[in-house]
PDB file of C-alpha atoms and ligand atoms in Angstrom:
ATOM      1  CA  MET A  25     -51.170  97.910  43.017  1.00 39.00           C
ATOM      2  CA  HIS A  26     -47.669  96.997  44.090  1.00 46.00           C
ATOM      3  CA  HIS A  27     -45.922  94.523  41.942  1.00 46.00           C
ATOM      4  CA  THR A  28     -43.290  92.748  43.929  1.00 54.00           C
ATOM      5  CA  ILE A  29     -39.785  92.531  42.646  1.00 62.00           C
ATOM      6  CA  LYS A  30     -36.892  90.866  44.271  1.00 80.00           C
ATOM      7  CA  ILE A  31     -33.878  92.911  45.141  1.00 81.00           C
ATOM      8  CA  ASP A  32     -31.517  90.252  43.748  1.00 83.00           C
ATOM      9  CA  GLU A  33     -33.248  90.499  40.377  1.00 88.00           C
ATOM     10  CA  ILE A  34     -32.661  94.255  40.358  1.00 89.00           C
ATOM     11  CA  ILE A  35     -28.980  93.707  41.088  1.00 91.00           C
ATOM     12  CA  GLU A  36     -28.636  91.037  38.395  1.00 93.00           C
ATOM     13  CA  ARG A  37     -30.040  93.366  35.722  1.00 93.00           C
ATOM     14  CA  LYS A  38     -26.898  95.452  35.877  1.00 96.00           C
ATOM     15  CA  ARG A  39     -24.436  92.700  36.607  1.00 96.00           C
ATOM     16  CA  ASP A  40     -22.138  93.578  33.680  1.00 97.00           C
ATOM     17  CA  LEU A  41     -21.964  97.251  34.680  1.00 97.00           C
ATOM     18  CA  TYR A  42     -20.890  96.379  38.216  1.00 97.00           C
ATOM     19  CA  ILE A  43     -18.271  93.864  37.124  1.00 97.00           C
ATOM     20  CA  ASP A  44     -16.857  96.403  34.678  1.00 97.00           C
ATOM     21  CA  ILE A  45     -16.610  99.152  37.339  1.00 98.00           C
ATOM     22  CA  SER A  46     -15.067  96.796  39.880  1.00 97.00           C
ATOM     23  CA  GLU A  47     -12.387  95.672  37.419  1.00 96.00           C
ATOM     24  CA  LYS A  48     -11.567  99.245  36.428  1.00 97.00           C
ATOM     25  CA  ILE A  49     -11.164 100.297  40.068  1.00 97.00           C
ATOM     26  CA  TRP A  50      -8.945  97.238  40.578  1.00 96.00           C
ATOM     27  CA  ASP A  51      -6.698  98.539  37.815  1.00 95.00           C
ATOM     28  CA  PHE A  52      -6.752 102.185  39.006  1.00 96.00           C
ATOM     29  CA  ALA A  53      -5.612 101.058  42.489  1.00 95.00           C
ATOM     30  CA  GLU A  54      -5.446 104.614  43.828  1.00 95.00           C
ATOM     31  CA  MET A  55      -4.299 105.317  47.374  1.00 94.00           C
ATOM     32  CA  SER A  56      -6.047 107.368  50.067  1.00 93.00           C
ATOM     33  CA  TYR A  57      -7.152 110.815  48.872  1.00 94.00           C
ATOM     34  CA  GLU A  58      -5.747 110.111  45.395  1.00 94.00           C
ATOM     35  CA  GLU A  59      -8.754 108.082  44.199  1.00 95.00           C
ATOM     36  CA  LYS A  60      -9.512 110.532  41.367  1.00 97.00           C
ATOM     37  CA  GLU A  61     -10.307 108.094  38.557  1.00 97.00           C
ATOM     38  CA  SER A  62     -12.125 105.660  40.836  1.00 97.00           C
ATOM     39  CA  ALA A  63     -14.284 108.438  42.313  1.00 97.00           C
ATOM     40  CA  GLU A  64     -15.066 109.916  38.897  1.00 98.00           C
ATOM     41  CA  LEU A  65     -16.025 106.512  37.512  1.00 98.00           C
ATOM     42  CA  LEU A  66     -18.474 106.007  40.375  1.00 98.00           C
ATOM     43  CA  CYS A  67     -19.827 109.581  40.040  1.00 98.00           C
ATOM     44  CA  LYS A  68     -20.530 109.053  36.336  1.00 98.00           C
ATOM     45  CA  ALA A  69     -22.186 105.695  36.990  1.00 98.00           C
ATOM     46  CA  LEU A  70     -24.418 107.290  39.641  1.00 98.00           C
ATOM     47  CA  GLU A  71     -25.421 110.071  37.245  1.00 98.00           C
ATOM     48  CA  GLU A  72     -26.209 107.550  34.521  1.00 98.00           C
ATOM     49  CA  GLN A  73     -28.386 105.681  37.013  1.00 97.00           C
ATOM     50  CA  GLY A  74     -30.392 108.827  37.788  1.00 97.00           C
ATOM     51  CA  PHE A  75     -28.664 110.091  40.907  1.00 98.00           C
ATOM     52  CA  GLU A  76     -27.849 113.746  41.495  1.00 98.00           C
ATOM     53  CA  VAL A  77     -24.139 113.904  42.239  1.00 98.00           C
ATOM     54  CA  GLU A  78     -22.228 116.475  44.251  1.00 98.00           C
ATOM     55  CA  ARG A  79     -18.483 116.164  43.767  1.00 97.00           C
ATOM     56  CA  GLY A  80     -15.702 117.388  46.053  1.00 97.00           C
ATOM     57  CA  VAL A  81     -17.778 117.579  49.238  1.00 97.00           C
ATOM     58  CA  ALA A  82     -16.193 118.497  52.604  1.00 96.00           C
ATOM     59  CA  GLY A  83     -13.368 120.162  50.691  1.00 96.00           C
ATOM     60  CA  ILE A  84     -12.011 116.787  49.532  1.00 96.00           C
ATOM     61  CA  ASP A  85     -11.542 116.188  45.784  1.00 96.00           C
ATOM     62  CA  THR A  86     -12.489 112.528  45.929  1.00 97.00           C
ATOM     63  CA  ALA A  87     -15.418 112.772  48.365  1.00 97.00           C
ATOM     64  CA  PHE A  88     -18.864 112.870  46.795  1.00 98.00           C
ATOM     65  CA  ILE A  89     -22.550 112.207  47.381  1.00 98.00           C
ATOM     66  CA  GLY A  90     -24.990 110.699  44.898  1.00 98.00           C
ATOM     67  CA  SER A  91     -28.585 111.314  45.929  1.00 98.00           C
ATOM     68  CA  PHE A  92     -31.997 110.118  44.799  1.00 98.00           C
ATOM     69  CA  GLY A  93     -35.348 111.119  46.288  1.00 96.00           C
ATOM     70  CA  ASN A  94     -36.349 113.934  48.594  1.00 91.00           C
ATOM     71  CA  SER A  95     -38.510 112.394  51.270  1.00 93.00           C
ATOM     72  CA  GLY A  96     -37.754 110.350  54.354  1.00 88.00           C
ATOM     73  CA  PRO A  97     -36.325 108.040  55.453  1.00 95.00           C
ATOM     74  CA  VAL A  98     -32.814 109.058  54.404  1.00 97.00           C
ATOM     75  CA  MET A  99     -30.742 105.935  53.823  1.00 97.00           C
ATOM     76  CA  ALA A 100     -26.983 106.246  53.479  1.00 97.00           C
ATOM     77  CA  ILE A 101     -24.892 103.621  51.759  1.00 97.00           C
ATOM     78  CA  LEU A 102     -21.151 104.047  52.194  1.00 97.00           C
ATOM     79  CA  GLY A 103     -18.783 103.395  49.313  1.00 97.00           C
ATOM     80  CA  GLU A 104     -15.007 103.198  49.616  1.00 96.00           C
ATOM     81  CA  PHE A 105     -12.499 102.633  46.846  1.00 95.00           C
ATOM     82  CA  ASP A 106      -8.940 103.297  48.030  1.00 95.00           C
ATOM     83  CA  ALA A 107      -6.033 100.909  47.563  1.00 95.00           C
ATOM     84  CA  LEU A 108      -3.050  99.876  49.678  1.00 93.00           C
ATOM     85  CA  ALA A 109       0.653 100.497  49.101  1.00 91.00           C
ATOM     86  CA  GLY A 110       2.774  97.722  47.611  1.00 92.00           C
ATOM     87  CA  LEU A 111      -0.091  95.396  46.717  1.00 93.00           C
ATOM     88  CA  SER A 112      -0.160  95.832  42.946  1.00 93.00           C
ATOM     89  CA  GLN A 113      -1.476  92.593  41.486  1.00 92.00           C
ATOM     90  CA  GLU A 114      -2.727  91.219  38.211  1.00 91.00           C
ATOM     91  CA  LYS A 115      -6.408  90.362  38.537  1.00 89.00           C
ATOM     92  CA  GLY A 116      -7.728  86.813  38.648  1.00 87.00           C
ATOM     93  CA  LEU A 117      -4.453  85.232  39.758  1.00 89.00           C
ATOM     94  CA  ALA A 118      -3.887  83.449  43.055  1.00 88.00           C
ATOM     95  CA  GLU A 119      -0.130  83.901  42.904  1.00 92.00           C
ATOM     96  CA  TYR A 120       1.865  87.078  43.444  1.00 91.00           C
ATOM     97  CA  LYS A 121       2.258  88.925  40.171  1.00 92.00           C
ATOM     98  CA  PRO A 122       2.432  92.720  40.460  1.00 93.00           C
ATOM     99  CA  LEU A 123       1.286  94.888  37.575  1.00 89.00           C
ATOM    100  CA  LEU A 124       3.706  97.515  38.764  1.00 90.00           C
ATOM    101  CA  LYS A 125       6.684  96.843  41.014  1.00 90.00           C
ATOM    102  CA  ASN A 126       5.982  98.423  44.430  1.00 90.00           C
ATOM    103  CA  GLY A 127       2.737  99.773  42.981  1.00 93.00           C
ATOM    104  CA  SER A 128      -0.486 100.004  44.962  1.00 94.00           C
ATOM    105  CA  GLY A 129      -3.251  97.447  44.828  1.00 95.00           C
ATOM    106  CA  HIS A 130      -6.560  96.349  46.318  1.00 93.00           C
ATOM    107  CA  GLY A 131      -5.515  94.002  49.095  1.00 87.00           C
ATOM    108  CA  CYS A 132      -8.889  93.826  50.835  1.00 88.00           C
ATOM    109  CA  GLY A 133     -11.230  94.293  47.918  1.00 91.00           C
ATOM    110  CA  HIS A 134     -12.153  97.959  47.949  1.00 94.00           C
ATOM    111  CA  ASN A 135     -12.709  97.651  44.196  1.00 95.00           C
ATOM    112  CA  LEU A 136     -15.682  95.489  45.210  1.00 96.00           C
ATOM    113  CA  LEU A 137     -16.583  97.642  48.203  1.00 96.00           C
ATOM    114  CA  GLY A 138     -17.308 100.861  46.318  1.00 96.00           C
ATOM    115  CA  THR A 139     -18.969  98.959  43.493  1.00 97.00           C
ATOM    116  CA  GLY A 140     -21.111  96.785  45.757  1.00 97.00           C
ATOM    117  CA  ALA A 141     -22.296  99.905  47.559  1.00 97.00           C
ATOM    118  CA  LEU A 142     -23.199 101.396  44.158  1.00 98.00           C
ATOM    119  CA  ALA A 143     -25.180  98.254  43.290  1.00 97.00           C
ATOM    120  CA  ALA A 144     -27.002  98.535  46.621  1.00 96.00           C
ATOM    121  CA  ALA A 145     -27.820 102.239  46.138  1.00 97.00           C
ATOM    122  CA  VAL A 146     -29.111 101.655  42.600  1.00 97.00           C
ATOM    123  CA  ALA A 147     -31.131  98.642  43.748  1.00 95.00           C
ATOM    124  CA  VAL A 148     -32.777 100.610  46.569  1.00 95.00           C
ATOM    125  CA  LYS A 149     -33.550 103.465  44.167  1.00 96.00           C
ATOM    126  CA  GLU A 150     -35.168 101.133  41.657  1.00 94.00           C
ATOM    127  CA  TYR A 151     -37.021  99.273  44.383  1.00 92.00           C
ATOM    128  CA  LEU A 152     -38.478 102.558  45.687  1.00 94.00           C
ATOM    129  CA  GLU A 153     -39.441 103.670  42.184  1.00 93.00           C
ATOM    130  CA  GLU A 154     -40.937 100.404  41.080  1.00 90.00           C
ATOM    131  CA  ASN A 155     -42.957  99.998  44.265  1.00 91.00           C
ATOM    132  CA  GLY A 156     -43.939 103.677  44.542  1.00 93.00           C
ATOM    133  CA  LEU A 157     -42.359 104.015  47.982  1.00 95.00           C
ATOM    134  CA  PRO A 158     -41.052 107.177  49.672  1.00 96.00           C
ATOM    135  CA  GLY A 159     -37.465 107.582  50.748  1.00 97.00           C
ATOM    136  CA  THR A 160     -34.113 109.052  49.879  1.00 98.00           C
ATOM    137  CA  VAL A 161     -31.118 106.927  49.073  1.00 98.00           C
ATOM    138  CA  ARG A 162     -27.662 108.432  49.161  1.00 98.00           C
ATOM    139  CA  TYR A 163     -24.378 106.964  48.061  1.00 98.00           C
ATOM    140  CA  TYR A 164     -21.578 108.471  50.128  1.00 98.00           C
ATOM    141  CA  GLY A 165     -18.319 108.293  48.221  1.00 97.00           C
ATOM    142  CA  CYS A 166     -15.896 108.091  51.129  1.00 96.00           C
ATOM    143  CA  PRO A 167     -12.193 108.502  50.371  1.00 95.00           C
ATOM    144  CA  ALA A 168      -9.316 107.222  52.461  1.00 92.00           C
ATOM    145  CA  GLU A 169     -10.706 104.262  54.332  1.00 85.00           C
ATOM    146  CA  GLU A 170      -7.327 102.535  54.617  1.00 83.00           C
ATOM    147  CA  SER A 171      -5.700 105.542  56.234  1.00 78.00           C
ATOM    148  CA  GLY A 172      -6.770 109.148  56.570  1.00 78.00           C
ATOM    149  CA  ASP A 173     -10.425 108.633  57.547  1.00 82.00           C
ATOM    150  CA  GLY A 174     -12.225 110.604  54.845  1.00 90.00           C
ATOM    151  CA  LYS A 175     -15.588 110.087  56.547  1.00 90.00           C
ATOM    152  CA  THR A 176     -14.463 112.014  59.635  1.00 88.00           C
ATOM    153  CA  TYR A 177     -14.303 115.228  57.605  1.00 92.00           C
ATOM    154  CA  MET A 178     -17.632 114.496  55.934  1.00 95.00           C
ATOM    155  CA  VAL A 179     -19.248 114.034  59.348  1.00 93.00           C
ATOM    156  CA  ARG A 180     -17.641 117.259  60.617  1.00 92.00           C
ATOM    157  CA  GLU A 181     -19.097 119.084  57.616  1.00 95.00           C
ATOM    158  CA  GLY A 182     -22.577 117.932  58.704  1.00 97.00           C
ATOM    159  CA  LEU A 183     -23.121 115.788  55.619  1.00 97.00           C
ATOM    160  CA  PHE A 184     -24.621 112.983  57.679  1.00 96.00           C
ATOM    161  CA  ASP A 185     -26.807 115.171  59.928  1.00 96.00           C
ATOM    162  CA  ASP A 186     -30.153 114.286  58.324  1.00 96.00           C
ATOM    163  CA  VAL A 187     -29.338 110.613  57.729  1.00 96.00           C
ATOM    164  CA  ASP A 188     -31.601 108.070  59.450  1.00 93.00           C
ATOM    165  CA  PHE A 189     -29.154 105.208  59.140  1.00 91.00           C
ATOM    166  CA  ALA A 190     -25.960 104.323  57.334  1.00 93.00           C
ATOM    167  CA  LEU A 191     -25.064 100.910  55.965  1.00 92.00           C
ATOM    168  CA  THR A 192     -21.683  99.688  54.982  1.00 91.00           C
ATOM    169  CA  TRP A 193     -20.017  96.416  54.129  1.00 91.00           C
ATOM    170  CA  HIS A 194     -16.600  94.960  53.521  1.00 91.00           C
ATOM    171  CA  PRO A 195     -15.436  92.118  51.260  1.00 91.00           C
ATOM    172  CA  MET A 196     -14.621  88.951  53.188  1.00 87.00           C
ATOM    173  CA  SER A 197     -14.195  85.226  52.746  1.00 84.00           C
ATOM    174  CA  VAL A 198     -17.739  84.502  53.987  1.00 82.00           C
ATOM    175  CA  ASN A 199     -21.172  86.054  53.537  1.00 82.00           C
ATOM    176  CA  ALA A 200     -22.464  87.280  56.854  1.00 82.00           C
ATOM    177  CA  VAL A 201     -24.169  90.048  58.776  1.00 85.00           C
ATOM    178  CA  SER A 202     -21.374  91.566  60.764  1.00 80.00           C
ATOM    179  CA  LEU A 203     -22.243  92.604  64.303  1.00 77.00           C
ATOM    180  CA  MET A 204     -18.986  94.388  64.600  1.00 74.00           C
ATOM    181  CA  ASN A 205     -17.950  96.962  67.133  1.00 78.00           C
ATOM    182  CA  ALA A 206     -15.100  99.017  65.722  1.00 84.00           C
ATOM    183  CA  LEU A 207     -12.694 100.539  68.215  1.00 92.00           C
ATOM    184  CA  ALA A 208     -12.163 104.301  68.363  1.00 94.00           C
ATOM    185  CA  THR A 209      -8.715 105.285  67.086  1.00 94.00           C
ATOM    186  CA  TYR A 210      -6.148 108.069  67.193  1.00 95.00           C
ATOM    187  CA  GLN A 211      -3.193 108.074  64.830  1.00 95.00           C
ATOM    188  CA  VAL A 212      -0.385 110.484  65.706  1.00 97.00           C
ATOM    189  CA  TYR A 213       3.139 111.154  64.460  1.00 98.00           C
ATOM    190  CA  PHE A 214       5.861 111.855  67.030  1.00 98.00           C
ATOM    191  CA  ARG A 215       8.920 113.522  65.501  1.00 98.00           C
ATOM    192  CA  PHE A 216      12.141 114.123  67.338  1.00 98.00           C
ATOM    193  CA  LYS A 217      14.877 116.527  66.297  1.00 98.00           C
ATOM    194  CA  GLY A 218      18.377 116.203  67.719  1.00 98.00           C
ATOM    195  CA  ARG A 219      21.834 117.103  66.549  1.00 98.00           C
ATOM    196  CA  ALA A 220      23.982 115.131  64.118  1.00 97.00           C
ATOM    197  CA  SER A 221      27.532 114.304  65.013  1.00 97.00           C
ATOM    198  CA  HIS A 222      30.159 111.672  64.256  1.00 96.00           C
ATOM    199  CA  ALA A 223      29.269 108.811  66.543  1.00 95.00           C
ATOM    200  CA  ALA A 224      32.908 107.877  67.271  1.00 96.00           C
ATOM    201  CA  ALA A 225      34.834 111.148  66.910  1.00 96.00           C
ATOM    202  CA  SER A 226      32.457 113.423  68.804  1.00 97.00           C
ATOM    203  CA  PRO A 227      29.514 111.493  70.245  1.00 96.00           C
ATOM    204  CA  HIS A 228      29.241 113.951  73.152  1.00 97.00           C
ATOM    205  CA  LEU A 229      28.189 116.662  70.700  1.00 97.00           C
ATOM    206  CA  GLY A 230      25.363 114.579  69.208  1.00 98.00           C
ATOM    207  CA  ARG A 231      21.799 114.374  70.462  1.00 98.00           C
ATOM    208  CA  SER A 232      20.081 111.320  69.055  1.00 98.00           C
ATOM    209  CA  ALA A 233      16.528 111.533  67.791  1.00 98.00           C
ATOM    210  CA  LEU A 234      16.551 107.778  67.265  1.00 98.00           C
ATOM    211  CA  ASP A 235      17.353 107.300  70.973  1.00 98.00           C
ATOM    212  CA  ALA A 236      14.298 109.414  71.726  1.00 98.00           C
ATOM    213  CA  VAL A 237      12.097 107.192  69.545  1.00 98.00           C
ATOM    214  CA  GLU A 238      13.464 104.060  71.188  1.00 98.00           C
ATOM    215  CA  LEU A 239      13.029 105.442  74.708  1.00 98.00           C
ATOM    216  CA  MET A 240       9.511 106.552  73.886  1.00 98.00           C
ATOM    217  CA  ASN A 241       8.653 103.049  72.660  1.00 98.00           C
ATOM    218  CA  VAL A 242      10.129 101.489  75.807  1.00 98.00           C
ATOM    219  CA  GLY A 243       8.087 103.880  77.922  1.00 98.00           C
ATOM    220  CA  VAL A 244       4.889 103.071  76.068  1.00 98.00           C
ATOM    221  CA  ASN A 245       5.578  99.356  76.355  1.00 98.00           C
ATOM    222  CA  TYR A 246       5.701  99.826  80.149  1.00 98.00           C
ATOM    223  CA  LEU A 247       2.461 101.789  79.972  1.00 98.00           C
ATOM    224  CA  ARG A 248       0.640  98.776  78.506  1.00 97.00           C
ATOM    225  CA  GLU A 249       0.324  97.134  81.923  1.00 97.00           C
ATOM    226  CA  HIS A 250      -1.609 100.105  83.226  1.00 98.00           C
ATOM    227  CA  ILE A 251      -4.262 100.669  80.616  1.00 98.00           C
ATOM    228  CA  ILE A 252      -7.631  98.981  80.116  1.00 98.00           C
ATOM    229  CA  ASP A 253      -7.533  95.457  78.671  1.00 96.00           C
ATOM    230  CA  ASP A 254      -9.453  96.331  75.534  1.00 95.00           C
ATOM    231  CA  ALA A 255      -7.102  99.105  74.442  1.00 97.00           C
ATOM    232  CA  ARG A 256      -4.487  98.564  71.752  1.00 97.00           C
ATOM    233  CA  ILE A 257      -1.334 100.546  71.061  1.00 98.00           C
ATOM    234  CA  HIS A 258       0.794  99.918  67.983  1.00 96.00           C
ATOM    235  CA  TYR A 259       3.619 101.834  66.383  1.00 97.00           C
ATOM    236  CA  ALA A 260       5.800 101.906  63.296  1.00 97.00           C
ATOM    237  CA  ILE A 261       9.140 103.710  63.099  1.00 98.00           C
ATOM    238  CA  THR A 262       8.610 105.736  59.956  1.00 97.00           C
ATOM    239  CA  ASN A 263      11.975 107.499  59.988  1.00 98.00           C
ATOM    240  CA  THR A 264      15.010 106.020  61.673  1.00 97.00           C
ATOM    241  CA  GLY A 265      17.109 109.049  60.798  1.00 96.00           C
ATOM    242  CA  GLY A 266      19.395 107.332  58.363  1.00 95.00           C
ATOM    243  CA  PHE A 267      21.271 104.157  57.568  1.00 94.00           C
ATOM    244  CA  SER A 268      24.701 104.958  58.972  1.00 94.00           C
ATOM    245  CA  PRO A 269      25.317 103.844  62.561  1.00 95.00           C
ATOM    246  CA  ASN A 270      28.408 106.054  62.734  1.00 96.00           C
ATOM    247  CA  VAL A 271      26.290 109.198  62.493  1.00 96.00           C
ATOM    248  CA  VAL A 272      24.170 110.333  65.416  1.00 97.00           C
ATOM    249  CA  GLN A 273      20.661 110.453  63.990  1.00 97.00           C
ATOM    250  CA  ALA A 274      19.451 114.038  64.027  1.00 98.00           C
ATOM    251  CA  GLU A 275      15.852 113.226  63.214  1.00 98.00           C
ATOM    252  CA  ALA A 276      13.525 110.308  63.713  1.00 98.00           C
ATOM    253  CA  GLU A 277       9.803 109.694  63.596  1.00 98.00           C
ATOM    254  CA  VAL A 278       7.412 107.136  65.006  1.00 98.00           C
ATOM    255  CA  LEU A 279       3.765 106.751  64.080  1.00 98.00           C
ATOM    256  CA  TYR A 280       1.429 105.642  66.850  1.00 98.00           C
ATOM    257  CA  LEU A 281      -2.005 104.107  66.530  1.00 97.00           C
ATOM    258  CA  ILE A 282      -4.016 103.986  69.743  1.00 98.00           C
ATOM    259  CA  ARG A 283      -7.335 102.150  69.943  1.00 97.00           C
ATOM    260  CA  ALA A 284      -9.962 101.636  72.641  1.00 97.00           C
ATOM    261  CA  PRO A 285     -13.693 100.850  72.771  1.00 94.00           C
ATOM    262  CA  LYS A 286     -14.681 104.506  73.410  1.00 95.00           C
ATOM    263  CA  VAL A 287     -13.144 107.633  72.000  1.00 94.00           C
ATOM    264  CA  GLY A 288     -12.839 109.148  75.505  1.00 96.00           C
ATOM    265  CA  GLU A 289     -10.708 106.189  76.556  1.00 97.00           C
ATOM    266  CA  VAL A 290      -8.414 106.709  73.555  1.00 98.00           C
ATOM    267  CA  GLU A 291      -8.032 110.365  74.543  1.00 97.00           C
ATOM    268  CA  LYS A 292      -6.918 109.420  78.080  1.00 98.00           C
ATOM    269  CA  ILE A 293      -4.312 106.954  76.823  1.00 98.00           C
ATOM    270  CA  TYR A 294      -3.140 109.443  74.189  1.00 98.00           C
ATOM    271  CA  GLN A 295      -2.485 112.053  76.893  1.00 98.00           C
ATOM    272  CA  ARG A 296      -0.278 109.545  78.715  1.00 98.00           C
ATOM    273  CA  VAL A 297       1.562 108.577  75.519  1.00 98.00           C
ATOM    274  CA  CYS A 298       2.254 112.287  74.954  1.00 98.00           C
ATOM    275  CA  LYS A 299       3.804 112.546  78.427  1.00 98.00           C
ATOM    276  CA  ILE A 300       6.091 109.618  77.613  1.00 98.00           C
ATOM    277  CA  ALA A 301       7.114 111.298  74.333  1.00 98.00           C
ATOM    278  CA  GLU A 302       7.901 114.504  76.239  1.00 98.00           C
ATOM    279  CA  GLY A 303       9.891 112.448  78.717  1.00 98.00           C
ATOM    280  CA  ALA A 304      11.886 110.847  75.916  1.00 98.00           C
ATOM    281  CA  ALA A 305      12.671 114.288  74.488  1.00 98.00           C
ATOM    282  CA  LEU A 306      13.768 115.483  77.941  1.00 98.00           C
ATOM    283  CA  MET A 307      16.021 112.460  78.436  1.00 98.00           C
ATOM    284  CA  THR A 308      17.732 112.882  75.082  1.00 98.00           C
ATOM    285  CA  GLU A 309      17.731 116.687  74.844  1.00 98.00           C
ATOM    286  CA  THR A 310      15.862 116.524  71.590  1.00 98.00           C
ATOM    287  CA  GLU A 311      12.905 118.534  70.396  1.00 98.00           C
ATOM    288  CA  LEU A 312       9.518 116.935  70.040  1.00 98.00           C
ATOM    289  CA  GLU A 313       6.895 117.738  67.436  1.00 98.00           C
ATOM    290  CA  MET A 314       3.548 115.965  67.288  1.00 98.00           C
ATOM    291  CA  GLU A 315       1.239 115.741  64.327  1.00 97.00           C
ATOM    292  CA  PHE A 316      -2.262 114.442  64.830  1.00 94.00           C
ATOM    293  CA  ASP A 317      -2.826 112.424  61.678  1.00 90.00           C
ATOM    294  CA  SER A 318      -6.344 111.051  62.061  1.00 86.00           C
ATOM    295  CA  GLY A 319      -8.958 109.844  64.489  1.00 88.00           C
ATOM    296  CA  THR A 320     -12.220 107.956  64.470  1.00 88.00           C
ATOM    297  CA  SER A 321     -14.965 107.483  67.026  1.00 89.00           C
ATOM    298  CA  ASP A 322     -16.254 104.075  67.961  1.00 88.00           C
ATOM    299  CA  LEU A 323     -18.921 102.579  65.723  1.00 84.00           C
ATOM    300  CA  ILE A 324     -22.503 102.958  66.939  1.00 81.00           C
ATOM    301  CA  ARG A 325     -24.472  99.857  66.073  1.00 83.00           C
ATOM    302  CA  ASN A 326     -28.196  99.745  65.488  1.00 84.00           C
ATOM    303  CA  ALA A 327     -29.607  96.556  66.993  1.00 85.00           C
ATOM    304  CA  THR A 328     -32.985  96.953  65.236  1.00 88.00           C
ATOM    305  CA  LEU A 329     -31.383  97.214  61.812  1.00 88.00           C
ATOM    306  CA  ASP A 330     -29.002  94.365  62.606  1.00 87.00           C
ATOM    307  CA  LYS A 331     -32.053  92.176  63.228  1.00 87.00           C
ATOM    308  CA  VAL A 332     -33.770  93.263  59.996  1.00 87.00           C
ATOM    309  CA  MET A 333     -30.585  92.632  58.014  1.00 87.00           C
ATOM    310  CA  MET A 334     -30.258  89.226  59.643  1.00 85.00           C
ATOM    311  CA  GLU A 335     -33.828  88.276  58.690  1.00 85.00           C
ATOM    312  CA  ASN A 336     -33.289  89.401  55.117  1.00 83.00           C
ATOM    313  CA  PHE A 337     -29.942  87.677  54.972  1.00 82.00           C
ATOM    314  CA  HIS A 338     -31.601  84.365  55.787  1.00 81.00           C
ATOM    315  CA  GLN A 339     -33.901  84.686  52.779  1.00 79.00           C
ATOM    316  CA  TRP A 340     -30.815  84.165  50.617  1.00 76.00           C
ATOM    317  CA  PHE A 341     -28.874  81.979  52.998  1.00 74.00           C
ATOM    318  CA  PRO A 342     -31.378  79.797  54.856  1.00 71.00           C
ATOM    319  CA  LEU A 343     -29.126  78.483  57.599  1.00 64.00           C
ATOM    320  CA  PRO A 344     -29.573  77.997  61.338  1.00 57.00           C
ATOM    321  CA  LEU A 345     -29.940  81.380  63.034  1.00 52.00           C
ATOM    322  CA  ASN A 346     -26.489  81.395  64.588  1.00 51.00           C
ATOM    323  CA  TRP A 347     -24.959  81.160  61.140  1.00 49.00           C
ATOM    324  CA  GLY A 348     -24.197  84.314  59.313  1.00 49.00           C
ATOM    325  CA  LEU A 349     -23.349  86.201  62.456  1.00 52.00           C
ATOM    326  CA  ILE A 350     -19.858  87.510  62.662  1.00 50.00           C
ATOM    327  CA  LEU A 351     -18.672  88.889  65.939  1.00 44.00           C
ATOM    328  CA  LEU A 352     -15.329  90.552  65.581  1.00 37.00           C
TER     329      LEU A 352
HETATM  330 ZN1  LIG B  16     -10.568  97.215  53.635  1.00 68.60          ZN
END
């Protein structure tokens, strides 16, 4: 006979463990692909909770999978734990107080994200066990959510091929089921190489890489009128070539982030941005080098699961049905 247990009771049993892990990851505050201590802490916790853990999957040190069960359905719960640059902060304070000047910190709560996903995976495991139900629950330790897209490599490696569905979450200021469509993205570095020269004595001998970056940005800003409304293009100049205006800047770099609802749309815009970069290099007689940094496909939502999550959500938050929906 099934004895019914509530999922919130299962979570509460290990409350102290989860708080402890979350606070440790807050202190580790490791950036993309450097989340060694955070990943190891989560791996050990998974092992202690009876999961079989495979470390360093997809050739990435901080990517791992904790697995329990060997029958269907295969449920994936995604855990992320990377920090952001410059956001070092003492915990529990609402005013700015860095632990480490210019150190990294958890600006959007990835200390909670990875830990909450662990709590969910353990709760599902215990729920299956205690109710004698079939199923496999996997915790996917996904590095580099903030930048670098660790999951992309895990998908390419086929690690998600047998998964029936994947659930994820993100800390926020409200509790809600998020019916979010994430845009597909490409992130690409454009580097220009010119020739240094004294900007007053012999400007005619210089070829400015910074000019190339500026002309590229102007070109892309003109492109905006002629792309689909839902697309987004942003850039950051990551190398201006120096701090002396009296030297022609021999190198400069700009990082572009292109987004659109479908990955094919991003690809089309990217091709046009590349042409503009080539044009900027031609205009300035500089050399262009491109480095494709990362890319993600658009998120595929599952309307059936959204509905189930919504129904379950209302057991804890009995509000009118339109509450709890977040459309971003
Ligand atoms: Zn985040």
